[in-house]
Amino acid sequence: MAQLWHRNDLLLMGVFTLAVLAMPLWLAPFGAGYPDLLQKLAIYGIFAIGFNILFGLTGYLSFGHAAFLGVGSYAAVWSFKLFTMNVLPAVLFGTLLAGVFAALIGFISLRRSGIYFSILTLAFAQMSYNLAYSVLTPITNGETGLQLTQSDPRIIDRLYVEATSGLPSTELFGLKMSGYPGFYFCAAILIIAFFFSVRIFNSPFGVKLLAIKSNQTRMGYTGYNTRPYLLVAFVISGMYAGLAGSLLAVTDPLAGAERMQWTASGEVVLMTILGGAGTLIGPLLGAGLIKYFENVFSAYNEAVLHQIFAMLPDWLQSAMVFVVNPFVGEGWHLTLGALFVLIVIFLPGGIMEGIRRLSSLVRRIIARSRRDGLQAA
Amino acid sequence: MNDIVLNVSNIGKHFGGLQALENVNLQIEAGKTHAIIGPNGAGKSTLLNVCVGRIKPDTGSVKFLGDNLTGRKPHEINQLGVARVFQTPEIFPELTLLRNVMVPAFAKREGAFKLNAFRKVDNEAEVRDEAEHILEDVGLKEQMNGLAGSLSRGDKRRLELAMCLIQHPKLLLLDEPTAGMSRHDTNRTIDLLRLIKERGMTKVIIEHDMHVVFSLADHISVLAQGQIIVEGSPDMVRGNARVQEAYLGGAHV
Ligand SMILES: Nc1ncnc2c1ncn2[C@@H]1O[C@H](COP(=O)(O)OP(=O)(O)OP(=O)(O)O)[C@@H](O)[C@H]1O
Ligand SMILES: [Mg+2]
């Protein structure tokens, strides 16, 4: 039996677990220490980790992953409506159904590579989005979105308790999934999801995926049937998206088709590239940053800006507000776009590359000052 | 009489109006090194492309130890025991040299598809040891943790050779394995290929460098304009007037 854990892995997992569990503490100074946002950070972190298993390892860029996010949400809400408010079956259904969807869409899309693959995934996602608004309204409840109602059967819950007058809330064996318990549930799943991704990255399977990204032709002449490898990577990352989607429904039991729109697919691409595709932590950082700044910036409006620049002279205050205003509130996407352009041009490896460059710069400076010190002595 | 490992019969292939191969027949005997020489554009690489499933021939068939190769996918042909070094090196530029050699070893051990997402690459001591050993054979062990993309053309070729050798193929196809190498590295590669031959591996080698050809070949086929014009022992080919003519005096045979 080979050694299951190396010391470095243990260290990584330990630090990661602590950092995630302590998020309410160290994010509080940034004004992000409240469960609603923390939950979102954890959930989109899972989405990005999963996306990175496909894009970061194989180089296949899917523009349709929001479809799996949406499927996960719908499946979870249906589980709440039909069976029970317990979140475990909901998460399980969401993940599995997204896996089935990913298998279907992946099977067809992976017949092509490069830009054609991306376009196929985009087309499938937009098809799902449109179907959710039209033919599938009995399942998706169209524009209103799928919600809980009092008349839902909830057959498992009914065995134990009578229906109450209000709408029930999601729970884990009696523990309500709102506030901090909700966050810690998502955090626990994030830790598990990260653990799986680390194992995949370090496995022969992961190395083979990287080799496909590097030279798929060579893989064929080396004896590999690359299609099933790609399909498995696609399905795994689709299941991560479904998991994230079902967690969105856990924190707020409601599912709408806009979750499947192409902008949502684009967002996870941004997160992954911003953080650093192909790195373990990068996509998580990217997801966290985007969701955090979305929260902060989109809350700003003209009144808030005037407050911020209150100490300036009147004319300068108006000028500043005029300049900054298009980038906040509804205009937050403009900021995001500009940031993305800057990153892709100056730091194609994302934040992780920035960190690497910075640390090597620091190391060089330290080495130089040590050398100068020696010369002086 | 020796066994025939590779039997190429009646292969024809045209690209548009160009007849790249015409009625080519070849028999490669077990354990032998068979050289294919000929001027640029003669169709040598195309012939190998037909053998490994990159190109479908218009006519004819290729048999490998009783299996028909025509119509099979590249990975199936490799799994049968055919490995190839390409004219332009096909390696994994973004991976380390060590990983470049370990990936083909996994293909040999596990077949065309295996889902081992929960093992650790670092625990694969056996494969790693063998990979290091083979990198040492080709003289690249010191750089094994560097990225393959940063190697020189000659070194990439030696790496690709290592990637093939770790699979212990029954048939090794080499398309100009020493092009772009220094004299010293060329001689080293010749020594290595001789060693492999002693272990009984069957090889087909395409080469412009006559020093390499005459150092290694048991048998030579001369291809010109898609047809085999001369075939025989090195001594016989060396003195043949048609070969001189095909090269138009361009190379000193
Ligand atoms: N895929 C292809 N499509 C079109 N033409 C091709 C293709 N592959 C090869 N050819 C043409 O077929 C002819 C034979 O090419 P091939 O590469 O087999 O020559 P070669 O003998 O390997 O030459 P060299 O010594 O220069 O490598 C050339 O004229 C080439 O341009
Ligand atoms: Mg050639």
XYZ file of C-alpha atoms and ligand atoms in Angstrom:
662
model
C 0.000 0.000 0.000
C 1.552 3.240 -1.112
C 1.752 6.093 1.324
C -1.527 7.945 1.096
C -0.387 11.367 2.250
C 2.814 13.276 1.839
C 3.797 15.899 4.348
C 3.446 18.739 1.817
C -0.092 17.675 0.951
C -1.048 17.536 4.591
C 0.376 20.992 5.102
C -1.489 22.392 2.097
C -4.778 20.831 3.144
C -4.288 21.911 6.757
C -3.567 25.527 5.897
C -6.400 25.579 3.386
C -8.908 24.125 5.859
C -7.929 26.637 8.529
C -8.075 29.550 6.114
C -11.563 28.575 4.928
C -12.960 27.944 8.392
C -11.504 31.229 9.648
C -12.897 33.236 6.721
C -15.426 35.065 8.954
C -12.487 36.312 11.040
C -9.964 37.439 8.468
C -12.509 38.763 6.005
C -14.265 40.894 8.633
C -11.815 43.824 8.330
C -12.649 43.948 4.611
C -16.315 44.235 5.401
C -16.978 40.753 4.080
C -17.430 38.935 7.365
C -21.113 38.187 7.012
C -22.633 34.819 6.060
C -24.425 35.849 2.871
C -21.269 36.986 1.124
C -19.056 34.303 2.687
C -21.406 31.665 1.347
C -21.222 33.170 -2.108
C -17.424 33.204 -2.000
C -17.365 29.516 -1.052
C -19.919 28.510 -3.689
C -18.311 30.360 -6.593
C -14.965 29.042 -5.362
C -16.294 25.510 -5.928
C -17.584 26.519 -9.369
C -14.157 27.897 -10.354
C -12.199 24.944 -8.926
C -14.321 22.629 -11.049
C -13.991 24.762 -14.146
C -10.237 24.738 -13.687
C -10.181 20.923 -13.784
C -11.375 21.169 -17.371
C -9.783 24.396 -18.582
C -6.647 24.441 -16.436
C -5.690 20.819 -17.063
C -6.900 20.086 -20.600
C -6.980 23.592 -22.100
C -10.511 23.002 -23.411
C -12.346 26.288 -22.857
C -16.036 25.747 -22.147
C -18.333 28.716 -22.535
C -21.355 26.824 -21.298
C -20.671 25.841 -17.727
C -23.471 28.029 -16.367
C -25.892 25.477 -17.833
C -24.667 22.949 -15.284
C -24.896 25.531 -12.521
C -28.540 26.086 -13.486
C -29.314 22.362 -13.709
C -27.873 21.917 -10.206
C -30.105 24.677 -8.858
C -33.272 23.368 -10.475
C -32.592 19.819 -9.316
C -31.980 20.988 -5.755
C -35.173 23.058 -5.627
C -37.157 20.115 -6.998
C -35.692 17.936 -4.290
C -36.900 20.495 -1.729
C -40.357 20.566 -3.336
C -40.887 16.870 -3.858
C -39.017 15.135 -1.072
C -37.503 17.007 1.811
C -35.980 20.286 2.921
C -32.886 18.377 3.981
C -30.001 19.738 1.907
C -28.042 16.494 1.457
C -30.383 14.868 -1.093
C -30.703 18.228 -2.851
C -26.940 18.584 -3.218
C -26.640 14.985 -4.317
C -29.367 15.335 -6.963
C -27.990 18.619 -8.229
C -24.493 17.208 -8.636
C -25.590 13.964 -10.269
C -28.069 15.513 -12.689
C -25.477 18.083 -13.755
C -23.113 15.140 -14.317
C -25.621 13.468 -16.635
C -26.121 16.740 -18.539
C -22.378 17.251 -18.797
C -21.959 13.731 -20.163
C -24.483 14.439 -22.932
C -23.214 17.898 -23.858
C -19.583 16.874 -23.478
C -20.027 13.791 -25.644
C -21.134 15.946 -28.555
C -18.993 19.055 -27.965
C -15.764 17.082 -27.560
C -15.982 15.923 -31.152
C -14.338 19.261 -31.871
C -11.488 21.119 -30.230
C -10.343 24.714 -29.916
C -12.759 27.479 -30.802
C -15.299 25.036 -32.253
C -15.531 23.237 -28.935
C -16.084 26.551 -27.146
C -18.828 27.538 -29.568
C -20.578 24.175 -29.223
C -20.660 24.465 -25.423
C -21.909 28.038 -25.707
C -24.653 26.930 -28.095
C -25.797 24.149 -25.775
C -25.877 26.487 -22.789
C -27.932 29.067 -24.675
C -30.266 26.302 -25.824
C -30.767 25.223 -22.207
C -31.378 28.835 -21.231
C -34.008 29.311 -23.930
C -35.657 25.961 -23.230
C -35.929 26.907 -19.567
C -37.956 29.946 -20.624
C -40.116 28.166 -23.180
C -40.789 24.448 -23.565
C -39.585 23.516 -20.124
C -41.713 25.981 -18.145
C -43.587 23.138 -16.386
C -40.207 22.184 -14.874
C -38.556 25.583 -14.568
C -41.585 27.824 -13.984
C -40.307 30.152 -16.706
C -39.609 33.772 -15.902
C -40.967 33.638 -12.379
C -38.372 31.066 -11.466
C -38.819 27.850 -9.518
C -39.888 28.512 -5.936
C -41.132 26.661 -2.908
C -44.878 26.734 -2.299
C -47.037 25.507 0.546
C -48.751 22.999 -1.683
C -45.488 21.194 -2.474
C -45.774 17.469 -1.676
C -42.448 17.135 0.268
C -43.339 13.497 0.810
C -40.459 12.593 3.130
C -40.917 15.588 5.416
C -44.688 14.943 5.575
C -44.023 11.569 7.177
C -42.682 13.363 10.242
C -44.292 16.782 10.483
C -47.466 18.509 9.394
C -47.212 21.321 6.884
C -47.034 24.674 8.638
C -48.565 27.874 7.443
C -45.259 29.552 6.441
C -42.717 28.265 3.916
C -40.202 25.845 5.402
C -36.485 26.614 5.289
C -33.643 24.413 4.144
C -32.022 22.366 6.881
C -29.466 19.699 7.655
C -31.143 17.243 10.042
C -32.896 20.065 11.852
C -30.081 22.633 11.654
C -31.353 25.598 9.641
C -29.147 26.483 6.694
C -29.290 30.209 7.153
C -26.607 32.446 8.613
C -23.370 30.856 9.797
C -24.514 27.203 9.710
C -25.246 27.770 6.022
C -21.795 29.175 5.476
C -20.079 26.366 7.345
C -21.982 23.793 5.324
C -20.723 25.408 2.095
C -17.250 25.778 3.589
C -17.097 22.077 4.456
C -18.069 21.185 0.895
C -15.526 23.649 -0.486
C -12.790 21.930 1.524
C -13.832 18.513 0.216
C -14.049 19.868 -3.345
C -10.573 21.364 -3.068
C -9.197 18.119 -1.672
C -10.536 16.196 -4.674
C -9.052 18.718 -7.061
C -5.622 18.438 -5.408
C -5.759 14.665 -5.761
C -6.700 14.913 -9.428
C -3.904 17.409 -10.135
C -1.309 15.115 -8.583
C -2.539 11.872 -10.130
C -1.340 10.164 -13.304
C -4.782 11.042 -14.677
C -4.104 14.733 -14.059
C -0.677 14.524 -15.675
C -2.221 12.870 -18.718
C -4.757 15.709 -18.961
C -1.890 18.203 -18.872
C -0.159 16.222 -21.593
C -3.319 16.444 -23.722
C -3.252 20.217 -23.271
C 0.404 20.291 -24.226
C 0.240 18.102 -27.343
C -2.897 16.129 -28.062
C -1.502 14.688 -31.298
C 1.440 13.186 -29.447
C -0.935 11.574 -26.980
C -2.556 9.647 -29.818
C 0.759 8.304 -31.126
C 1.699 7.500 -27.528
C -1.212 5.080 -27.268
C -3.871 7.159 -25.538
C -7.475 7.426 -26.557
C -7.842 11.073 -25.579
C -11.618 11.423 -26.025
C -12.666 9.508 -22.869
C -10.069 11.380 -20.806
C -11.520 14.683 -21.951
C -15.066 13.493 -21.362
C -14.272 12.461 -17.789
C -12.654 15.847 -17.113
C -15.682 17.564 -18.638
C -18.137 15.559 -16.535
C -16.171 16.118 -13.325
C -16.098 19.855 -13.892
C -19.789 19.830 -14.836
C -20.529 18.078 -11.541
C -18.603 20.741 -9.636
C -20.774 23.346 -11.360
C -23.908 21.388 -10.467
C -22.702 21.158 -6.877
C -22.219 24.924 -6.782
C -25.646 25.445 -8.330
C -27.351 23.248 -5.759
C -25.565 25.114 -2.954
C -26.947 28.363 -4.344
C -30.380 26.795 -3.916
C -29.487 25.678 -0.397
C -28.763 29.236 0.683
C -31.787 30.581 -1.178
C -34.276 27.939 -2.380
C -35.058 29.549 -5.695
C -33.860 28.794 -9.211
C -34.154 30.981 -12.267
C -33.020 30.590 -15.846
C -30.810 33.685 -15.718
C -28.348 31.532 -13.801
C -27.726 29.701 -17.107
C -27.129 32.784 -19.216
C -23.906 33.132 -21.155
C -22.733 35.983 -18.934
C -22.652 33.530 -16.033
C -20.569 31.125 -18.127
C -18.251 33.977 -19.011
C -17.884 34.935 -15.389
C -16.355 31.615 -14.360
C -13.919 31.916 -17.263
C -12.919 35.344 -15.933
C -12.504 34.010 -12.402
C -10.251 31.188 -13.512
C -8.057 33.289 -15.782
C -7.901 36.185 -13.320
C -6.671 33.887 -10.565
C -4.430 31.764 -12.770
C -5.714 28.844 -14.855
C -4.033 25.545 -14.131
C -2.975 26.491 -10.602
C -4.613 24.933 -7.559
C -5.464 28.092 -5.627
C -5.683 30.672 -8.416
C -9.265 30.073 -9.577
C -10.388 30.257 -5.961
C -8.707 33.634 -5.538
C -10.216 34.850 -8.797
C -13.700 33.755 -7.752
C -13.309 35.361 -4.333
C -12.041 38.645 -5.712
C -14.707 38.974 -8.377
C -17.566 38.112 -6.035
C -16.170 40.358 -3.316
C -15.699 43.382 -5.550
C -19.017 42.776 -7.247
C -20.584 43.014 -3.818
C -18.670 46.128 -2.799
C -18.737 48.057 -6.055
C -22.285 47.302 -7.066
C -23.501 48.662 -3.730
C -22.037 52.103 -4.514
C -24.204 54.797 -6.053
C -23.870 58.528 -6.583
C -24.887 59.409 -3.035
C -22.300 57.046 -1.561
C -19.617 58.439 -3.874
C -20.372 62.000 -2.762
C -19.896 60.839 0.810
C -16.581 59.176 -0.016
C -15.197 62.295 -1.710
C -16.792 64.645 0.840
C -13.459 65.996 2.074
C -12.600 67.329 -1.394
C -13.508 70.835 -2.616
C -16.912 70.919 -4.270
C -15.785 71.170 -7.876
C -13.253 68.342 -7.460
C -15.827 66.259 -5.639
C -18.255 66.537 -8.567
C -15.494 65.750 -11.028
C -14.400 62.650 -9.125
C -17.955 61.416 -8.794
C -18.472 62.024 -12.507
C -15.382 59.964 -13.373
C -15.909 57.118 -10.936
C -19.665 56.764 -11.242
C -19.693 54.777 -14.520
C -17.502 52.135 -12.881
C -19.657 51.384 -9.854
C -23.190 50.217 -9.230
C -24.644 48.936 -12.490
C -21.349 49.867 -14.111
C -19.406 47.346 -12.072
C -19.059 45.146 -15.144
C -17.054 47.938 -16.757
C -14.540 47.751 -13.904
C -14.439 43.982 -14.212
C -13.864 44.203 -17.964
C -11.060 46.743 -17.582
C -9.408 44.658 -14.863
C -9.614 41.586 -17.067
C -8.029 43.364 -20.013
C -5.163 44.546 -17.805
C -4.575 41.072 -16.382
C -4.611 39.307 -19.740
C -2.173 41.818 -21.236
C 0.255 42.257 -18.356
C -0.177 39.087 -16.290
C -1.397 36.277 -18.556
C -0.809 33.801 -15.728
C -3.206 35.712 -13.485
C -2.799 36.609 -9.837
C -0.745 33.491 -9.156
C 1.833 34.616 -11.707
C 1.862 38.020 -10.035
C 2.579 36.383 -6.703
C 5.338 34.270 -8.231
C 6.974 37.308 -9.859
C 6.729 39.295 -6.645
C 8.266 36.563 -4.519
C 11.157 36.057 -6.923
C 11.720 39.834 -6.946
C 11.815 39.897 -3.147
C 14.198 36.950 -3.112
C 16.495 38.734 -5.570
C 16.463 41.920 -3.510
C 17.279 39.998 -0.338
C 20.093 38.160 -2.094
C 21.517 41.422 -3.424
C 21.399 43.233 -0.095
C 23.093 40.254 1.551
C 25.831 40.369 -1.086
C 26.267 44.130 -0.641
C 26.431 43.588 3.110
C 29.208 41.033 2.638
C 31.144 43.374 0.386
C 30.814 46.215 2.878
C 32.125 43.988 5.677
C 14.328 -17.115 -42.861
C 13.354 -14.412 -40.388
C 9.800 -13.466 -39.456
C 8.272 -10.452 -41.168
C 7.264 -7.796 -38.607
C 5.902 -5.202 -40.993
C 4.465 -5.999 -44.374
C 3.633 -3.027 -46.597
C 1.888 -4.050 -49.777
C 0.814 -2.019 -52.785
C 0.509 1.273 -50.897
C -0.574 4.202 -53.051
C -1.403 7.727 -51.973
C -1.987 10.948 -53.850
C -2.422 14.531 -52.646
C -4.389 16.382 -55.287
C -2.469 15.857 -58.483
C 0.700 14.688 -56.722
C 1.324 10.950 -56.552
C 3.179 10.857 -53.208
C 3.366 7.055 -53.051
C 2.879 4.558 -55.846
C 2.647 0.828 -55.416
C 5.116 0.647 -52.534
C 6.026 -2.782 -51.154
C 8.234 -3.363 -48.133
C 8.984 -6.265 -45.846
C 10.702 -5.537 -42.557
C 12.312 -8.531 -40.892
C 12.345 -9.057 -37.156
C 15.355 -7.632 -35.359
C 16.629 -5.810 -38.438
C 17.273 -2.136 -39.014
C 15.743 -1.115 -42.299
C 16.738 2.261 -43.722
C 14.631 4.249 -46.170
C 16.554 6.903 -48.045
C 15.702 9.186 -50.906
C 15.666 12.831 -51.954
C 13.444 15.494 -50.363
C 9.776 15.049 -51.130
C 10.238 11.416 -52.155
C 7.391 10.290 -49.882
C 9.390 8.790 -47.011
C 7.506 10.538 -44.211
C 4.227 9.905 -45.978
C 4.983 6.193 -45.915
C 5.481 6.294 -42.118
C 2.318 8.396 -41.790
C 0.417 5.596 -43.489
C 1.945 3.051 -41.090
C 0.953 4.902 -37.893
C -2.563 5.843 -39.001
C -2.008 9.540 -39.644
C -2.884 9.152 -43.328
C -5.278 6.721 -45.003
C -3.754 5.197 -48.133
C -5.713 5.139 -51.397
C -4.685 1.585 -52.131
C -2.904 -1.281 -50.441
C -2.528 -2.418 -46.849
C -0.073 -2.518 -43.985
C 0.153 -5.636 -41.827
C 1.969 -5.700 -38.498
C 2.575 -9.143 -36.995
C -0.678 -10.429 -38.455
C -2.762 -7.334 -37.547
C -4.026 -5.081 -40.298
C -2.989 -1.489 -39.500
C -4.844 0.290 -42.294
C -7.983 1.973 -40.982
C -6.878 1.813 -37.342
C -6.550 4.827 -35.085
C -3.078 6.024 -34.052
C -3.526 4.998 -30.422
C -4.589 1.491 -31.405
C -1.515 1.108 -33.580
C 0.723 2.285 -30.753
C -0.907 -0.127 -28.328
C -0.101 -2.948 -30.751
C 3.576 -2.067 -30.287
C 4.524 0.560 -32.883
C 6.256 3.752 -31.703
C 7.449 6.649 -33.807
C 9.907 9.534 -33.669
C 8.618 12.346 -35.906
C 10.543 14.514 -38.333
C 9.477 17.608 -36.371
C 9.721 16.589 -32.721
C 6.368 15.824 -31.108
C 6.882 16.202 -27.368
C 5.029 17.814 -24.453
C 6.712 21.252 -24.321
C 4.973 22.423 -21.116
C 5.891 19.307 -19.133
C 9.195 18.396 -17.524
C 11.445 15.910 -19.307
C 10.703 13.355 -16.620
C 6.936 13.680 -17.106
C 7.421 13.543 -20.886
C 8.895 10.091 -20.487
C 6.556 8.913 -17.717
C 3.384 9.587 -19.722
C 4.256 7.030 -22.455
C 5.203 4.552 -19.731
C 1.701 4.846 -18.273
C 0.241 4.206 -21.735
C 2.257 1.016 -21.969
C 1.240 -0.114 -18.478
C -2.402 0.926 -18.473
C -3.584 0.834 -22.060
C -5.463 3.472 -24.021
C -7.654 4.622 -21.121
C -7.505 4.254 -17.369
C -9.062 6.410 -14.707
C -6.489 6.593 -11.931
C -7.415 9.964 -10.494
C -6.573 9.010 -6.924
C -3.078 7.613 -7.159
C -0.167 9.949 -6.795
C 2.300 10.418 -9.625
C 5.028 10.851 -7.047
C 4.311 7.365 -5.705
C 4.968 5.772 -9.083
C 8.542 4.939 -8.137
C 8.900 2.117 -10.638
C 7.889 4.188 -13.646
C 9.964 7.105 -12.410
C 13.082 4.989 -11.989
C 12.718 3.572 -15.466
C 12.151 7.039 -16.912
C 15.290 8.363 -15.209
C 17.229 5.400 -16.477
C 16.171 5.971 -20.060
C 16.829 9.698 -19.836
C 20.317 8.769 -18.715
C 20.679 6.492 -21.756
C 19.883 9.365 -24.109
C 22.026 11.788 -22.104
C 19.340 14.087 -20.749
C 19.226 13.068 -17.113
C 20.720 16.289 -15.738
C 17.911 18.356 -17.285
C 15.121 15.976 -16.270
C 13.302 18.535 -14.127
C 13.458 21.268 -16.764
C 10.690 21.962 -19.248
C 10.901 20.069 -22.526
C 9.955 23.142 -24.546
C 13.245 24.839 -23.731
C 15.395 22.072 -25.240
C 17.335 22.467 -28.482
C 16.002 20.692 -31.576
C 18.524 17.912 -31.272
C 17.747 17.397 -27.590
C 14.009 17.325 -28.298
C 14.683 14.521 -30.715
C 16.609 12.548 -28.123
C 13.792 13.141 -25.662
C 11.292 11.842 -28.201
C 13.477 8.793 -28.676
C 13.409 8.217 -24.902
C 9.598 8.554 -24.957
C 9.454 5.769 -27.547
C 12.047 3.542 -25.920
C 10.311 3.430 -22.538
C 7.418 1.693 -24.262
C 9.685 -1.147 -25.449
C 7.955 -1.143 -28.836
C 8.112 -4.149 -31.115
C 8.666 -1.797 -34.018
C 10.332 1.604 -33.829
C 9.897 4.070 -36.688
C 12.471 6.858 -36.798
C 12.059 9.849 -39.092
C 15.455 11.542 -39.361
C 16.391 10.907 -35.724
C 19.686 12.785 -35.893
C 18.650 15.868 -37.877
C 19.693 19.012 -36.049
C 22.178 17.192 -33.826
C 25.861 17.938 -33.380
C 28.353 15.351 -34.623
C 28.991 14.285 -31.044
C 25.294 13.777 -30.268
C 24.767 12.023 -33.597
C 27.470 9.502 -32.741
C 25.974 9.039 -29.319
C 22.576 8.362 -30.863
C 24.126 5.859 -33.271
C 25.647 4.027 -30.300
C 22.318 4.035 -28.513
C 20.472 2.706 -31.577
C 23.096 -0.036 -31.940
C 22.532 -1.027 -28.333
C 18.778 -1.204 -28.918
C 19.415 -3.378 -31.929
C 21.398 -5.828 -29.844
C 18.340 -6.143 -27.639
C 16.436 -7.237 -30.757
C 14.165 -4.279 -31.496
C 13.033 -3.951 -35.115
C 13.542 -0.504 -36.596
C 12.722 1.502 -39.686
C 14.908 4.555 -40.045
C 14.614 7.449 -42.478
C 17.843 9.379 -42.739
C 19.675 11.784 -44.999
C 22.950 11.420 -43.122
C 24.704 8.539 -44.927
C 27.110 8.096 -42.043
C 24.163 7.179 -39.838
C 22.582 5.000 -42.509
C 25.690 2.937 -43.211
C 26.483 2.636 -39.508
C 23.129 1.095 -38.684
C 21.270 -0.361 -41.642
C 21.014 -4.059 -42.452
C 18.877 -3.324 -45.453
C 18.164 -0.207 -47.483
C 15.235 0.856 -49.656
C 15.638 3.870 -51.896
C 12.487 5.882 -52.488
C 12.241 8.454 -55.273
C 9.080 10.180 -56.464
C 6.884 7.823 -54.510
C 8.395 4.612 -55.802
C 11.009 2.221 -54.488
C 13.693 2.259 -57.131
C 16.391 0.170 -55.481
C 16.380 -2.237 -52.588
C 19.155 -4.304 -51.084
C 22.133 -4.571 -48.767
C 24.124 -1.431 -47.925
C 26.996 -2.537 -50.161
C 24.711 -3.105 -53.081
C 22.962 0.267 -52.681
C 26.241 2.106 -52.257
C 27.419 1.134 -55.716
C 24.138 1.510 -57.528
C 24.070 3.959 -60.435
C 20.331 4.666 -60.174
C 20.778 5.782 -56.582
C 23.497 8.217 -57.606
C 21.186 9.496 -60.282
C 18.195 9.891 -57.944
C 20.282 12.081 -55.682
C 21.547 13.991 -58.762
C 24.968 13.988 -57.211
C 23.502 16.070 -54.379
C 24.708 13.712 -51.685
C 27.860 11.705 -51.665
C 26.693 8.105 -51.354
N -0.678 16.030 -45.826
C -0.220 16.372 -47.037
N -0.969 17.092 -47.882
C -0.518 17.437 -49.099
N 0.679 17.102 -49.573
C 1.496 16.398 -48.777
C 1.098 15.994 -47.471
N 2.106 15.309 -46.904
C 3.086 15.279 -47.803
N 2.738 15.921 -48.939
C 3.560 16.041 -50.148
O 3.938 14.743 -50.536
C 5.290 14.723 -50.980
C 6.074 13.758 -50.122
O 6.228 14.299 -48.843
P 7.047 13.584 -47.695
O 6.946 14.442 -46.489
O 6.586 12.191 -47.548
O 8.525 13.623 -48.241
P 9.854 13.121 -47.566
O 10.411 12.061 -48.411
O 9.629 12.814 -46.139
O 10.765 14.416 -47.711
P 11.829 15.045 -46.666
O 13.094 14.308 -46.868
O 11.938 16.469 -47.128
O 11.271 14.902 -45.321
C 5.787 16.147 -50.859
O 5.721 16.744 -52.139
C 4.838 16.815 -49.916
O 4.687 18.179 -50.203
Mg 10.176 13.580 -44.369
